[in-house]
Short mmCIF file of C-alpha atoms in Angstrom, two decimals:
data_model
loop_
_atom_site.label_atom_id
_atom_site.label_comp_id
_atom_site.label_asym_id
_atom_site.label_seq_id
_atom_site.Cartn_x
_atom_site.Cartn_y
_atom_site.Cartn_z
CA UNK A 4 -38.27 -47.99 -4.98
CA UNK A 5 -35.65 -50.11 -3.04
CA UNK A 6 -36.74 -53.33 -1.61
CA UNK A 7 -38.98 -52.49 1.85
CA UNK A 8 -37.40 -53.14 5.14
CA UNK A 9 -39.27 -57.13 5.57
CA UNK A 10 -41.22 -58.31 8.76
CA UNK A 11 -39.25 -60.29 11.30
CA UNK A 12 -40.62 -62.91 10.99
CA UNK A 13 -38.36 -66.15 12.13
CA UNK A 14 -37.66 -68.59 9.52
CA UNK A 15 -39.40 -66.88 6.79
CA UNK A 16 -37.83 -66.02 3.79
CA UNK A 17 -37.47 -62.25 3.97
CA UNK A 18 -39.91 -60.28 0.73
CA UNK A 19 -38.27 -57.96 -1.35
CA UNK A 20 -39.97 -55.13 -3.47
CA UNK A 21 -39.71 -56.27 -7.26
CA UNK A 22 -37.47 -53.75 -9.18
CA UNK A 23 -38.78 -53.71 -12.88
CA UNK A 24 -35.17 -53.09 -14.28
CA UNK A 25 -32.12 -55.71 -14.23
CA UNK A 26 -30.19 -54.92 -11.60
CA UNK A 27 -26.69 -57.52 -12.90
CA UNK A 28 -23.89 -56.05 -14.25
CA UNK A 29 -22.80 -59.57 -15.36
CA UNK A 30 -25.50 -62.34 -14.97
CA UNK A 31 -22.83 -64.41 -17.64
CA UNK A 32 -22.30 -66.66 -14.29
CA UNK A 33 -25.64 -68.05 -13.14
CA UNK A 34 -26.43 -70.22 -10.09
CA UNK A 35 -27.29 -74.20 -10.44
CA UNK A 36 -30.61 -75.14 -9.12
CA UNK A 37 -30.87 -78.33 -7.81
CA UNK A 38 -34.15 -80.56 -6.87
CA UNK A 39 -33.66 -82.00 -2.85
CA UNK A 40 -35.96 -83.02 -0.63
CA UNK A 41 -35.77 -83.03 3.25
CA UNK A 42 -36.16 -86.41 4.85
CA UNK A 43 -39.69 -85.88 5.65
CA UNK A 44 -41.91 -84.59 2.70
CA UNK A 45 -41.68 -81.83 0.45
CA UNK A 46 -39.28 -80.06 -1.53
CA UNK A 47 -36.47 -77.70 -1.61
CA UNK A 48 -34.10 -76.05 -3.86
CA UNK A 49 -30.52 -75.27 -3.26
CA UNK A 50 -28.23 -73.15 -5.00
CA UNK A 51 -24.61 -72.12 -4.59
CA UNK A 52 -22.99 -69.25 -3.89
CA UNK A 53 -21.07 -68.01 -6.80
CA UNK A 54 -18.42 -64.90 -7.23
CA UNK A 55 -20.07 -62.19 -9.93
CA UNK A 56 -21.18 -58.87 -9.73
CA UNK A 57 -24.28 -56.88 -8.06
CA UNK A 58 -25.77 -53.33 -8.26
CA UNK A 59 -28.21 -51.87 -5.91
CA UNK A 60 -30.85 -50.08 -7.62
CA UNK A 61 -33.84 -47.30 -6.50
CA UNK A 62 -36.42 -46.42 -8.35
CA UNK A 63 -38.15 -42.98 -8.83
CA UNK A 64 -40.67 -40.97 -10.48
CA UNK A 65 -39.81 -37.98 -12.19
CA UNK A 66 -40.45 -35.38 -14.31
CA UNK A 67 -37.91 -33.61 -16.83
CA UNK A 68 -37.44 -29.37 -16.13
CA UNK A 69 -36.26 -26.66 -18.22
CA UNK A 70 -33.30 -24.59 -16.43
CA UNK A 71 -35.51 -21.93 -16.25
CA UNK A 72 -38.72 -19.74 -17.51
CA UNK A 73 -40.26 -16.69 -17.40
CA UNK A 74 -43.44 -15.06 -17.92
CA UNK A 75 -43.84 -11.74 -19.72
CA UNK A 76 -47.26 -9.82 -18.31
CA UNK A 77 -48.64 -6.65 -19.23
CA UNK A 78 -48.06 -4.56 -16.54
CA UNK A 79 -51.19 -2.19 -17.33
CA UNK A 80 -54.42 -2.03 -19.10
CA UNK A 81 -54.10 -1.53 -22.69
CA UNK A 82 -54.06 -2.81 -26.22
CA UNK A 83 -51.48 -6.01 -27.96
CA UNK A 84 -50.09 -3.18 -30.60
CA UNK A 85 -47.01 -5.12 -31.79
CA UNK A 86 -46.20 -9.00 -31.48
CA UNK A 87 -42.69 -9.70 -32.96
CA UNK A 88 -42.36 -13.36 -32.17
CA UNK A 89 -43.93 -16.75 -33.39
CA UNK A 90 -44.08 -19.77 -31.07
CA UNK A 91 -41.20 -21.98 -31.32
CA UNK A 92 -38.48 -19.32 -32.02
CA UNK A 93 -35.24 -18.84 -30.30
CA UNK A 94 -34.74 -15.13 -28.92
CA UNK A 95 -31.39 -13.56 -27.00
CA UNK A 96 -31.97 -11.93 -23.34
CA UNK A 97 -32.98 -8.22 -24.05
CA UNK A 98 -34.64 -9.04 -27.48
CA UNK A 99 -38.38 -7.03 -27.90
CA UNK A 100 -40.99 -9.46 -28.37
CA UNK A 101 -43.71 -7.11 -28.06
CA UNK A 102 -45.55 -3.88 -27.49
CA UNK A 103 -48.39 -2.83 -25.64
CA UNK A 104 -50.14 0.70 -25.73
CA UNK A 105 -51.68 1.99 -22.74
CA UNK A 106 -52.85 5.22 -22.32
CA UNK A 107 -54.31 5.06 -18.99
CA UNK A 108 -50.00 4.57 -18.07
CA UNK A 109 -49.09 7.57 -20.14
CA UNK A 110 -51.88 9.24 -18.42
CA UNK A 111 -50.64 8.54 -15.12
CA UNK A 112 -47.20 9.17 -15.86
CA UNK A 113 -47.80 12.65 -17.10
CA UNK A 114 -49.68 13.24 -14.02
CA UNK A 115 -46.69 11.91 -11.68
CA UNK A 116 -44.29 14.26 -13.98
CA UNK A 117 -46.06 17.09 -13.09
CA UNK A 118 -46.33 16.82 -9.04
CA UNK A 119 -42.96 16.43 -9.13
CA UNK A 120 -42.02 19.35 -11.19
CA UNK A 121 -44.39 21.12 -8.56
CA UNK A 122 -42.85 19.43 -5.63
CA UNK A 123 -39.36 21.01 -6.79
CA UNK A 124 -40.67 24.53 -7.14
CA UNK A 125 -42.08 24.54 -3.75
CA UNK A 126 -38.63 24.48 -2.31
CA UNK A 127 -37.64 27.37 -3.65
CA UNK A 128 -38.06 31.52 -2.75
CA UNK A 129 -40.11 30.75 0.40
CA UNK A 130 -38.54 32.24 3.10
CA UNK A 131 -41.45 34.92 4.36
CA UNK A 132 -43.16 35.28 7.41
CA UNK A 133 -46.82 33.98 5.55
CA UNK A 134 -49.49 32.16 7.05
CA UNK A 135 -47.47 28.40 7.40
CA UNK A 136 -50.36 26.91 9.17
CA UNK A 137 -52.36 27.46 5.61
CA UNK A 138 -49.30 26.07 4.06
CA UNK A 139 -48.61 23.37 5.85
CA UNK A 140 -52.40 21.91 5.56
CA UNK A 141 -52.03 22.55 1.82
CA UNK A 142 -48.57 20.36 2.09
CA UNK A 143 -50.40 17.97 3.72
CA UNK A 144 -53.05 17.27 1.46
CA UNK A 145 -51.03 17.62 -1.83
CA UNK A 146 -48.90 15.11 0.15
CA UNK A 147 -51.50 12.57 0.85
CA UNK A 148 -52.93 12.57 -3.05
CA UNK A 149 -49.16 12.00 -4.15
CA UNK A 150 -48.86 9.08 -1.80
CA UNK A 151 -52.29 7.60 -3.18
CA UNK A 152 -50.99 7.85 -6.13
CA UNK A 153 -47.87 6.36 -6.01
CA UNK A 154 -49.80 3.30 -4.20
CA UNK A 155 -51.50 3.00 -7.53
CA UNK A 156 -48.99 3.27 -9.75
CA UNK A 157 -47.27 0.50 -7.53
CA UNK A 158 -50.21 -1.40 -7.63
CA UNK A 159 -50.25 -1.95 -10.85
CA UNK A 160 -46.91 -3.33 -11.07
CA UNK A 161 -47.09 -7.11 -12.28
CA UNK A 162 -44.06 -8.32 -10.43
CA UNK A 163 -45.06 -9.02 -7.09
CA UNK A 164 -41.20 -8.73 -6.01
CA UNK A 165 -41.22 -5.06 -7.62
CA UNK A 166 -44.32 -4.10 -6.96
CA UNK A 167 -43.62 -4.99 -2.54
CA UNK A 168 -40.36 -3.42 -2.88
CA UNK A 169 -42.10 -0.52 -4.15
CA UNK A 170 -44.39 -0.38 -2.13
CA UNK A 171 -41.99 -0.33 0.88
CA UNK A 172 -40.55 2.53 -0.41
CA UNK A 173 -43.86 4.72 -0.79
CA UNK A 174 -44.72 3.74 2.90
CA UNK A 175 -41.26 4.84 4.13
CA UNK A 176 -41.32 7.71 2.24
CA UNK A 177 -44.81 8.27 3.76
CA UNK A 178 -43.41 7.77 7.05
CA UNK A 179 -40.23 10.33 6.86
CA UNK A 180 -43.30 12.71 5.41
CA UNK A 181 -45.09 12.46 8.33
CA UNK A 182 -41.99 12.77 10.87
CA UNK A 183 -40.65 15.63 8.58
CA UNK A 184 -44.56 17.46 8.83
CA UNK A 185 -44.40 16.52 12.04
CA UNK A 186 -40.94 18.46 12.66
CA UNK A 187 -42.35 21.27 10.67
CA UNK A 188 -45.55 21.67 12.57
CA UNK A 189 -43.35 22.55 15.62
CA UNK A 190 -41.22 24.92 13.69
CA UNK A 191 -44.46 26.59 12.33
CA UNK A 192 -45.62 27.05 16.20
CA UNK A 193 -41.89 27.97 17.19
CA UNK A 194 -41.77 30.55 14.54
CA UNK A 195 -45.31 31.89 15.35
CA UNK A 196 -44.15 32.21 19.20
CA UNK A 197 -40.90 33.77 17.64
CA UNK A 198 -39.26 31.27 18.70
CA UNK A 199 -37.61 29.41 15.75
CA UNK A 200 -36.96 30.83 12.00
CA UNK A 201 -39.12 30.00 9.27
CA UNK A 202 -36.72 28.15 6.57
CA UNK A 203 -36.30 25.33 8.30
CA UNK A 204 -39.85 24.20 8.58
CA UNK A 205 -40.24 25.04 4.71
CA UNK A 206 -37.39 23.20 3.60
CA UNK A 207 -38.90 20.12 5.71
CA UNK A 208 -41.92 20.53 4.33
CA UNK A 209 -40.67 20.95 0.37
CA UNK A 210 -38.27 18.02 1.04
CA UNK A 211 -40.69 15.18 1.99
CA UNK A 212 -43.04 16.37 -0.81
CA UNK A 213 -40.25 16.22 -3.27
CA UNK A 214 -39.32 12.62 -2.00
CA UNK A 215 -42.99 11.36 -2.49
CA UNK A 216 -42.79 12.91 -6.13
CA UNK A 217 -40.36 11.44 -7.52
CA UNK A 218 -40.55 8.06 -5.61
CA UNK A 219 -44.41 8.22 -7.79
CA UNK A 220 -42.90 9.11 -11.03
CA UNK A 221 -40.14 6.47 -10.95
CA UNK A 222 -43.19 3.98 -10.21
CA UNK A 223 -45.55 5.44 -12.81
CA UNK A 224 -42.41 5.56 -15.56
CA UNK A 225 -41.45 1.98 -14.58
CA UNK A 226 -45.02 0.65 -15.76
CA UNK A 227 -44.43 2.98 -18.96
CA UNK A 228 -41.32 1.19 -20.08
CA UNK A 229 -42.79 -1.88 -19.42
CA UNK A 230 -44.93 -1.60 -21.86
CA UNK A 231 -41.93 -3.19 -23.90
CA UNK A 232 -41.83 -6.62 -23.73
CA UNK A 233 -37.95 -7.90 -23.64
CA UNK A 234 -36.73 -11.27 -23.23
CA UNK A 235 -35.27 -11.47 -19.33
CA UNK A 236 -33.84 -14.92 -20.39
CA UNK A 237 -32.64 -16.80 -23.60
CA UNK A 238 -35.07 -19.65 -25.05
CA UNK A 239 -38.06 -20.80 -26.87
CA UNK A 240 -40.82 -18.37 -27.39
CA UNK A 241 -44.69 -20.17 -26.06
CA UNK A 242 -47.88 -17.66 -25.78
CA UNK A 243 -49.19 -17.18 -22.82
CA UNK A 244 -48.45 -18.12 -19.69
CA UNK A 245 -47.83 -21.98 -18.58
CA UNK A 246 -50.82 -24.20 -18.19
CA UNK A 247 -52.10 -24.23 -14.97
CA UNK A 248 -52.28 -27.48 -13.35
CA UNK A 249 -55.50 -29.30 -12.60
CA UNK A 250 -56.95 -26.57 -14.71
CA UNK A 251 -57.14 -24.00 -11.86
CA UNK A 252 -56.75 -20.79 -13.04
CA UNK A 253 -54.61 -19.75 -8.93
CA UNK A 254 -50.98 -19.06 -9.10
CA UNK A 255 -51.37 -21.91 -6.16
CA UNK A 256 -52.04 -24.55 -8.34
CA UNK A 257 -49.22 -24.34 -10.95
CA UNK A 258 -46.63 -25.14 -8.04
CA UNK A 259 -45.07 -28.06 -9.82
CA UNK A 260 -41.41 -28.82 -10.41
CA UNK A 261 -39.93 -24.90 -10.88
CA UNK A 262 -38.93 -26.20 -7.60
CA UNK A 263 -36.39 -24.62 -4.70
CA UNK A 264 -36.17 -21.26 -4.04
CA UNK A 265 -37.98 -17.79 -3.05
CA UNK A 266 -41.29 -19.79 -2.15
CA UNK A 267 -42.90 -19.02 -5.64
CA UNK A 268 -45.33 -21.31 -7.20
CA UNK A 269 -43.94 -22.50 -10.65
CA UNK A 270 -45.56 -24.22 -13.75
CA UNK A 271 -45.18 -27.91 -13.88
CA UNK A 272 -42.03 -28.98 -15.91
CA UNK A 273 -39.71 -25.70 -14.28
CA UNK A 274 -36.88 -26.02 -12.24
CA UNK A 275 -38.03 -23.53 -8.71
CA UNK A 276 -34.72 -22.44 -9.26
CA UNK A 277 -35.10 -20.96 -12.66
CA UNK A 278 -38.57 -19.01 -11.91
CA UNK A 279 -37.61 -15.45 -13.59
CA UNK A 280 -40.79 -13.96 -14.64
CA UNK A 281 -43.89 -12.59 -12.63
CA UNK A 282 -47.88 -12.34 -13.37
CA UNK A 283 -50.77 -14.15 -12.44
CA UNK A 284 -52.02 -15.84 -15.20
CA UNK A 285 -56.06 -15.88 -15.77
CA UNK A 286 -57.87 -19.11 -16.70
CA UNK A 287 -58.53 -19.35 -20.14
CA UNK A 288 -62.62 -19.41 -21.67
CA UNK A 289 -63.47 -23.39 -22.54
CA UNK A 290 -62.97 -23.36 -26.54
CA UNK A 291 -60.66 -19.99 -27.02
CA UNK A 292 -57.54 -19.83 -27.28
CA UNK A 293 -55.95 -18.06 -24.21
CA UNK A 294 -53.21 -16.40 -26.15
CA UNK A 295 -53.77 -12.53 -27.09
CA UNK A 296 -53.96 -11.52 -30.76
CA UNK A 297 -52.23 -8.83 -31.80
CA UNK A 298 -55.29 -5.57 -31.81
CA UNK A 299 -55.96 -7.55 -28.41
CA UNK A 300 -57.46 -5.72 -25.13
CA UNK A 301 -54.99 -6.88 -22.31
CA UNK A 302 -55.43 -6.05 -18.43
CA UNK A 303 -52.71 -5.63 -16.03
CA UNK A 304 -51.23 -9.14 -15.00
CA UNK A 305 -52.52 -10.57 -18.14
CA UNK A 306 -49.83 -13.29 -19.92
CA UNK A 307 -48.66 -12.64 -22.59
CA UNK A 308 -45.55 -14.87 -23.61
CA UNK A 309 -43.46 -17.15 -21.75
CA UNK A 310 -39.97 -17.78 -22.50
CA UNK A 311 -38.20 -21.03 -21.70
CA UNK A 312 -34.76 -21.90 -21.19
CA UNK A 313 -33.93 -25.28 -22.70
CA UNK A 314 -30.55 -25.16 -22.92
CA UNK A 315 -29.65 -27.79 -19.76
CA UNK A 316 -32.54 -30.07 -18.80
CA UNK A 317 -32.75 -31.70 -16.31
CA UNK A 318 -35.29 -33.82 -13.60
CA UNK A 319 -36.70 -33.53 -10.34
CA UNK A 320 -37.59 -36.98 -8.50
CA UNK A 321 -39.13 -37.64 -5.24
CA UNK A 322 -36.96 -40.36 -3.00
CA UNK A 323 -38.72 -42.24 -0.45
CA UNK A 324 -37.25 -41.55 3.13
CA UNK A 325 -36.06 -45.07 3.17
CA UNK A 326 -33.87 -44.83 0.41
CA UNK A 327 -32.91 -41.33 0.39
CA UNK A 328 -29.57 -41.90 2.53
CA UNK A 329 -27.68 -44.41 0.03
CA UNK A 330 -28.51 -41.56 -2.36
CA UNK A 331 -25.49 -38.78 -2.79
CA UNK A 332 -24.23 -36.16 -5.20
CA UNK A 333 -22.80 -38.27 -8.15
CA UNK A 334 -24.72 -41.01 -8.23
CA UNK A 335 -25.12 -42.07 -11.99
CA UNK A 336 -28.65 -43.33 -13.27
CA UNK A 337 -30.75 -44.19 -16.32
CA UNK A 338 -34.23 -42.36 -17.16
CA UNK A 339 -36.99 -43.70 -18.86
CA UNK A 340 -39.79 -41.71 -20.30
CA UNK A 341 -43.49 -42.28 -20.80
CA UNK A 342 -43.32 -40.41 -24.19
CA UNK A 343 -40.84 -42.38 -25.96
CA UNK A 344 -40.55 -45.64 -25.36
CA UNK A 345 -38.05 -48.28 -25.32
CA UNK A 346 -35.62 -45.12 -25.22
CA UNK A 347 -32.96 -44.69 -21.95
CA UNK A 348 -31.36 -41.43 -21.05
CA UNK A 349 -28.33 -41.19 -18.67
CA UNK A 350 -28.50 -39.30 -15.51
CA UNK A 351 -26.95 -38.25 -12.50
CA UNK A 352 -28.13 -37.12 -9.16
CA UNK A 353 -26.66 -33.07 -8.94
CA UNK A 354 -28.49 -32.72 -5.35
CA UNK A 355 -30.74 -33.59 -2.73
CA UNK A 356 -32.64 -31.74 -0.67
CA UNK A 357 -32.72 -31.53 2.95
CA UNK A 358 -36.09 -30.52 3.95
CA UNK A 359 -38.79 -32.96 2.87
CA UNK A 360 -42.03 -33.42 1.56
CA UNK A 361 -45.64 -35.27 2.38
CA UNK A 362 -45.11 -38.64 0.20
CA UNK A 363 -48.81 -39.74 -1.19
CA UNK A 364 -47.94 -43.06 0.66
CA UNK A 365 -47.48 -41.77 4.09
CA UNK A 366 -43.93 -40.85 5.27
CA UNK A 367 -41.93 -38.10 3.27
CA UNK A 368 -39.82 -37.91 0.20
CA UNK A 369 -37.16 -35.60 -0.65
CA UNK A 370 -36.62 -33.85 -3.54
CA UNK A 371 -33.69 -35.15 -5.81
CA UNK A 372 -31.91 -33.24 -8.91
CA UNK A 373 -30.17 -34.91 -11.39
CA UNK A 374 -28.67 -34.01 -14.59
CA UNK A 375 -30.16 -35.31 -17.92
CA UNK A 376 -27.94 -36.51 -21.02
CA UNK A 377 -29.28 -37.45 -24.78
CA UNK A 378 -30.83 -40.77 -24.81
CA UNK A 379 -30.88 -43.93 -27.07
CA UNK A 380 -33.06 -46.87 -28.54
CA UNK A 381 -31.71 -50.13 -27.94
CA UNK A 382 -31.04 -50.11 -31.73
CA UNK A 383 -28.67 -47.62 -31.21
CA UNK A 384 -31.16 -44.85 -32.64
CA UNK A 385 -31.27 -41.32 -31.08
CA UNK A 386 -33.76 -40.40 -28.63
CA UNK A 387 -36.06 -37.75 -29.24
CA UNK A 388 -35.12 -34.63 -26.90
CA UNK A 389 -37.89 -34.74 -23.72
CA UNK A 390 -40.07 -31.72 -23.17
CA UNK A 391 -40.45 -29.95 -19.74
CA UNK A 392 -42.69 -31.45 -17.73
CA UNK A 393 -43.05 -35.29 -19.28
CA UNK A 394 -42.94 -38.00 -16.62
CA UNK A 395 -40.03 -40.25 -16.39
CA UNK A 396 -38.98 -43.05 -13.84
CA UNK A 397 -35.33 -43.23 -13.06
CA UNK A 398 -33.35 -45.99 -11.51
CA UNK A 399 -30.19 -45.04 -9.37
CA UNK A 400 -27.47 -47.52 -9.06
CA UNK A 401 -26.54 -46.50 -5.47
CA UNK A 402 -24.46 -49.21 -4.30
CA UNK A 403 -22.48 -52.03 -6.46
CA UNK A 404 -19.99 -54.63 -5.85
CA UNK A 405 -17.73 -56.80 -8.23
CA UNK A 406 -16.17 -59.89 -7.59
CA UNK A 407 -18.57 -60.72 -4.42
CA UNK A 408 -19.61 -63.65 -3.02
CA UNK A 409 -23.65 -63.54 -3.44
CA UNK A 410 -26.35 -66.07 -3.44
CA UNK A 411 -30.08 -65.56 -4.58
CA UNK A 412 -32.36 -63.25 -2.52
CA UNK A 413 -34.83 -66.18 -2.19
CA UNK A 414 -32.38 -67.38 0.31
CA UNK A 415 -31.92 -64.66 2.94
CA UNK A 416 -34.01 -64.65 6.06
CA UNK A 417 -34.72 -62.86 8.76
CA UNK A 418 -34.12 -65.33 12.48
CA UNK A 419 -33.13 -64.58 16.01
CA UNK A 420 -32.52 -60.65 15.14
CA UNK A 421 -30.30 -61.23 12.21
CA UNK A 422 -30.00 -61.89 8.58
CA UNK A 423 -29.40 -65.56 7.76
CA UNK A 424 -29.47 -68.70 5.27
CA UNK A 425 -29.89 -71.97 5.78
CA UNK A 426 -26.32 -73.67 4.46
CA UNK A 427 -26.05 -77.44 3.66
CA UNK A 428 -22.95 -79.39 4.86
CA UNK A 429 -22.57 -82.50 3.42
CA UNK A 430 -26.36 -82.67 3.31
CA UNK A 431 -27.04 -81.41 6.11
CA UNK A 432 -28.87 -78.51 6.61
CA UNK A 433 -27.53 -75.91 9.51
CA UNK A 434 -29.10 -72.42 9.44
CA UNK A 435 -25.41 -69.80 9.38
CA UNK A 436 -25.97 -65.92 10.27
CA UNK A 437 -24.74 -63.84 7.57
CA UNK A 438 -23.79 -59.79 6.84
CA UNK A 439 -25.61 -58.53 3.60
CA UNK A 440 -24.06 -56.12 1.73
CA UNK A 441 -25.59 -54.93 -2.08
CA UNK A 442 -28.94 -56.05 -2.49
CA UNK A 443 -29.84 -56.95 -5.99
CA UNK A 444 -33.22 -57.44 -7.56
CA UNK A 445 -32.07 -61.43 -7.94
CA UNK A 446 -29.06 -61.57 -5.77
CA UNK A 447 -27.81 -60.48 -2.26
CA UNK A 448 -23.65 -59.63 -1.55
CA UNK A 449 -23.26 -61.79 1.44
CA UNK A 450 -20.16 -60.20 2.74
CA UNK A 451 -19.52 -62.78 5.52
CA UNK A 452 -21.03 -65.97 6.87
CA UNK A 453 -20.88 -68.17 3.55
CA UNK A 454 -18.18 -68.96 0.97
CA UNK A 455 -17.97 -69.59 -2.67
CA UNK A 456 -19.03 -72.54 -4.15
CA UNK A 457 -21.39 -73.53 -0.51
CA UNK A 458 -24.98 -74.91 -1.43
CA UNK A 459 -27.48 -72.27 0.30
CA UNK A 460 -31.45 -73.44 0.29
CA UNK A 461 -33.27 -70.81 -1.54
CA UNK A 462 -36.85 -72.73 -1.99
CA UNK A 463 -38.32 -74.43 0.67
CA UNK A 464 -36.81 -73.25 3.74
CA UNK A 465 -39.74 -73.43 6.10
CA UNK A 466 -39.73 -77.10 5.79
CA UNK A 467 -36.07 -77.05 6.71
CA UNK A 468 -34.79 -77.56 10.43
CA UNK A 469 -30.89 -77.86 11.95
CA UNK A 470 -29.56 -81.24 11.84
CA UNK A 471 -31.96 -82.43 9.26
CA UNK A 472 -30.57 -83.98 6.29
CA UNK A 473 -31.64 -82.31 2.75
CA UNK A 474 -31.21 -85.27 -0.69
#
């Protein structure tokens, strides 16, 4: 993190929050300490302000994501008949990874085909004078079993996006079934007072049957081909689903980084905006393996592969409010990782977002993407490529200056409402207000107030007073 905001505290050397990195460009030009001593006792230490360069740094824990991921679930019960993939290989969007057999789908499939084969007969040759209060109750009720049905069928839909907007459909359709019965029920009465003909209450009736039908069969034949596991994305085969975090088995707990959109909880390492694929993934039995066999019994929602995207990773950090607003699109940065090392990878910040989140030190953070490049060993060895979801720090060099007049940190204060040092004249010690610009881990940009080559006290300075003279 950057350096906290200090105390005001007159006359006393203002603290600033160690940065573990170097935060010089050029530190070839450093500043002469000298031993003085104020008249009275005790000592101080001067130093003069020299012309070099500073860079601003924050600091940031992260964690590297995968552009995206996606979960293949069975979407009914069955059986793990075919399993065409091994763990670690690279398959193409569309590519079949695997088969599973479910004859309780077929069943309900041939089912759906039927009542709406029936539902297309009744619309036709009815145009008698018969008993339509017996036919409408029997509309009714064949009605209401298609519409449980087709609730089922939906229901066992794996994607929750699928399965609501199917849903939504069957109640809508339920709802134009009930206006159209509805409608009919007063033609039925209008015909039997002679009032109205009989077609158009049939053709009401026969139409919002026919709607339910097929809006049942498309579900139920959906779930069939599903049975056929393709690749929705490009990437690296894993079975299963994603480890859920804390070892919850709740689609709650594996929110992580497949961080900002649609609301969806991710698994940790996955960029939110990447989140393709749909289940809810069961904890796995202490000592088995959670990944299905092939001959395996699977239930609907059940993982069975996930496919990630590794083609452009990247990281997801978490900036403190306080130093979120010298952070912008472009800012460059370098990455370390916990898992290797010794080893820096460049990266750059590619957004930040606008809405925050609960910091575990009080206040907020936002949420910060950056790019990731390859990385290095300071031998000039390559970096092994990071894994979705290993913990990194990076530092972002928000603000720099070259060629600035800057004196050592130690020497800043905080008096009368202002930044300030205490400057010696001829060895005498006068305390100047200054304007701070970059603020190094070592030095400070003073941008006005002192001059190159003036001795500033940077130890000692609450023994020092104006007018005293410092040997």
């Amino acid at each position: 993190m950057r350096r906290a905001s200090p105390p005001r505290l007159s006359a006393v050397t203002r603290p600033r929050r160690p940065v573990t990195s170097a935060t010089l460009i050029a530190v070839s030009v450093l500043f002469g300490l000298s031993a003085a001593s104020c008249e009275e006792d005790g000592d101080v230490g001067l130093a003069s302000a020299e012309r070099t360069s500073v860079a601003e740094l924050v600091d940031a824990s992260a964690s590297v994501t995968a552009r995206a991921a996606a979960t293949l679930s069975a979407p009914a019960d069955g059986t793990l008949t075919e399993l065409r993939v091994s763990p670690g290989d690279r398959v193409k969007s569309g590519q079949v990874l695997a088969v599973i057999t479910s004859p309780s789908a077929r069943n309900r499939l041939a089912k759906a085909r039927q009542a709406r084969d029936a539902a297309r007969r009744a619309g036709r040759g009815i145009g008698g004078a018969g008993d339509l209060s017996r036919l409408r109750r029997g509309t009714d009720r064949a009605a209401a079993q298609a519409f449980d049905a087709a609730r089922k069928a939906a229901d066992n839909l794996t994607d929750p996006r699928h399965r609501a907007v199917l849903l939504a459909q069957v109640r809508a359709a339920q709802r134009q079934y009930e206006a159209a019965s509805e409608v009919a029920g007063d033609a039925v009465r209008a015909v039997q007072r002679g009032v109205a003909g009989l077609n158009s209450a049939v053709r009401a009736l026969s139409e919002a049957q026919r709607l339910q039908a097929e809006q049942a069969y498309d579900l139920a034949k959906a779930t069939v081909d599903a049975l056929v596991l393709r690749a929705p994305i490009g990437g690296v085969v894993q079975f299963g689903g994603p480890a859920p975090a804390g070892g919850s088995g709740s689609a709650d707990a594996l929110a992580g980084l497949l961080g900002a959109t649609g609301g969806l909880g991710a698994p940790t390492g996955i960029d939110p905006a990447g989140l393709l694929g749909g289940g809810t993934p069961t904890a796995p039995v202490a000592g088995v393996d959670g990944a299905v066999p092939v001959g395996g019994r699977v239930s609907a929602g059940t993982a069975v592969l996930t496919v990630v995207d590794l083609t452009d990773l990247g990281l997801v950090a978490d900036v403190d409010e306080t130093d979120v607003l010298l952070v912008t699109e472009g800012v460059p940065g370098t990455v370390e990782l916990d898992a290797a090392p010794g080893a820096t990878y460049p990266a750059g910040v590619r957004s930040v977002d606008v809405l925050p989140t609960a910091s575990s030190r009080g206040g907020v953070s936002y949420r910060v993407r950056l790019s990731l490049g390859p990385g290095r060993f300071a031998d000039g060895r390559a970096a092994p490529a990071p894994r979705p979801g290993m913990s990194a720090v990076v530092r972002l060099r928000v603000r720099e200056a070259t060629d600035a007049v800057t004196v050592p940190a130690a020497a800043v204060h905080f008096a009368e409402g202002r930044d300030a040092v205490w400057l010696v004249r001829d060895g005498i010690a006068e305390r100047v207000p200054v304007t701070v610009g970059v603020q190094g881990q070592d030095l400070v940009q003073i941008v006005s107030g002192v001059q190159p080559g003036q001795q500033v006290v940077v130890t000692g300075a609450d023994q020092v007073r104006t007018g005293e003279r410092v040997r």
